[in-house]
Amino acid sequence: MSQVSSLPRSPRRAVSRLRALAATLAGCVLPLLAALFVTAPPASAAQLTEVTGFGENPSGLRMHVYVPDSVEPEPAVLVAVHYCTGSGPAFYAGTEFASLADQYGFIVIYPSATRDGQCFDVSSPEALRRDGGSDPVGIRSMVDYVERTYGSDPDRVYAVGASSGAMMTNVLLANYPDVFAAGAAFSGVPFGCFATTDGSGWNSACANGQISHTPEEWGDLVRASYPGYTGPWPRMQLWHGTADDTLRYPNFEEEIKQWTNVHGLSQTPSSTDYPQPGWTRTRYGGTGAQAPVEAISLENTGHTLPFSGMAAMAIDFFGLSS
């Protein structure tokens, strides 16, 4: 991974950069929540509940969980990860995942970042290796808590996130391929792309789409996060707007290179279609709704991705709507 000359050179400058990022993402991602997954929280007796003391939590994340009235036996679990400046309750209130949980009977976990700017740690060496510490360990503990408490199905655990949450989705699938069956990343970057070694959480070169590797190099970064792992890798669904000026569009192509390599797939799509005007969907390693890698490019769309139906498409990709 190349070093980035424009990284913050002091903790104060790092905090300033993160605050600026948070303000930018708030302006971009809040419209996403108003239009992308737009819905009100479901009208039911079920409520979002905060859980404390859920397990190992080195970075002090908060946990909220939504258990629908119609939860199925041995339910699936969806971890829904918010954007910078956001929170678990905000992601619950502004997305369709709780209403989809009511419809299909799965449980939703909403983690909340608590550091300045409310971004998740996708940069530190601790976050980028299995059980290394920081946010991924706390989120893994949340999944374990739900399994212990509600008897959830350990083979049906999924992650979805927007922006910072999309980057964390990449991290979770790389660190814990034995925990997560699939993920959906809305406007993210490849695993390891945001890595820093100076204590900051911001990588300008990655955000600007200036970091490029071969598929094998990207895949090696994922494999190095859990050395010796030989089991199946999670399926991945990727979304990105071509006019994204926060986490720029070249990151989409790099994510495709990474996850197709992890799955041992060709860079040539198995199928291409157009679910909506301006949307181009490519599938790799299969042509059905649960292909190993699925990528949706949105023409002339920024970091907001202001279109409806995306949450339901993620649930279809996971197989939770069957």
Coordinates of N, CA, C and O in Angstrom, one line a residue, residues 71-78 105-107 143 146-148 150-158 178-181 320:
V71 N -40.7 -12.2 14.3 CA -39.4 -12.8 14.1 C -39.5 -14.3 13.9 O -40.3 -15.0 14.6
E72 N -38.8 -14.9 12.9 CA -38.9 -16.3 12.6 C -38.1 -17.1 13.5 O -37.2 -16.6 14.2
P73 N -38.3 -18.4 13.7 CA -37.4 -19.3 14.4 C -36.0 -19.3 13.8 O -35.9 -19.3 12.6
E74 N -35.0 -19.3 14.7 CA -33.6 -19.2 14.3 C -33.4 -18.1 13.2 O -33.1 -18.4 12.0
P75 N -33.7 -16.9 13.5 CA -33.8 -15.9 12.5 C -32.4 -15.5 12.0 O -31.3 -15.7 12.6
A76 N -32.4 -15.0 10.7 CA -31.2 -14.4 10.2 C -30.9 -13.1 10.9 O -31.8 -12.5 11.6
V77 N -29.7 -12.6 10.8 CA -29.3 -11.3 11.4 C -28.6 -10.4 10.4 O -27.8 -10.8 9.6
L78 N -29.1 -9.1 10.4 CA -28.5 -8.1 9.5 C -27.8 -7.1 10.4 O -28.5 -6.5 11.2
G105 N -38.9 -11.3 8.9 CA -38.6 -12.0 10.1 C -37.2 -12.1 10.6 O -36.9 -12.9 11.5
F106 N -36.3 -11.3 10.1 CA -34.9 -11.3 10.5 C -34.7 -10.2 11.6 O -35.5 -9.3 11.8
I107 N -33.6 -10.2 12.3 CA -33.2 -9.3 13.3 C -32.2 -8.3 12.7 O -31.3 -8.7 12.0
V143 N -23.0 -9.5 17.2 CA -23.6 -10.7 16.6 C -23.6 -11.8 17.5 O -24.6 -12.6 17.6
V146 N -26.6 -11.5 19.9 CA -27.9 -11.8 19.3 C -28.0 -13.3 19.2 O -29.1 -13.9 19.4
E147 N -27.0 -14.0 18.8 CA -27.0 -15.5 18.7 C -27.3 -16.1 20.1 O -28.2 -17.0 20.2
R148 N -26.7 -15.6 21.1 CA -26.9 -16.2 22.4 C -28.3 -15.9 22.9 O -29.0 -16.7 23.6
Y150 N -31.2 -14.7 21.2 CA -32.3 -14.9 20.4 C -32.3 -16.2 19.6 O -33.2 -16.5 18.8
G151 N -31.2 -17.0 19.7 CA -31.0 -18.2 19.0 C -31.0 -18.0 17.5 O -31.5 -18.8 16.7
S152 N -30.3 -17.0 17.0 CA -30.3 -16.7 15.6 C -29.4 -17.7 14.9 O -28.6 -18.4 15.5
D153 N -29.6 -17.8 13.6 CA -28.9 -18.7 12.7 C -27.5 -18.2 12.4 O -27.3 -17.2 11.7
P154 N -26.4 -18.9 12.9 CA -25.1 -18.4 12.6 C -24.7 -18.5 11.2 O -23.7 -17.9 10.8
D155 N -25.4 -19.2 10.4 CA -25.1 -19.3 9.0 C -25.8 -18.2 8.1 O -25.6 -18.2 6.9
R156 N -26.6 -17.4 8.8 CA -27.3 -16.4 8.0 C -27.1 -15.0 8.7 O -28.0 -14.4 9.3
V157 N -25.9 -14.5 8.7 CA -25.5 -13.2 9.2 C -25.0 -12.4 8.1 O -24.1 -12.8 7.3
Y158 N -25.5 -11.1 8.0 CA -25.2 -10.3 6.8 C -24.8 -8.9 7.3 O -25.2 -8.5 8.4
D178 N -16.0 -16.2 8.3 CA -16.7 -17.3 8.9 C -17.9 -16.9 9.7 O -18.7 -17.7 10.2
V179 N -18.1 -15.6 9.8 CA -19.3 -15.0 10.5 C -20.3 -14.5 9.6 O -21.5 -14.8 9.7
F180 N -19.9 -13.8 8.5 CA -20.8 -13.1 7.6 C -20.9 -13.9 6.3 O -19.9 -14.3 5.7
A181 N -22.2 -14.1 5.9 CA -22.4 -14.9 4.7 C -22.4 -14.0 3.5 O -22.1 -14.5 2.4
L320 N -32.8 -13.2 1.8 CA -33.7 -13.0 2.9 C -35.2 -12.8 2.5 O -36.1 -12.9 3.3

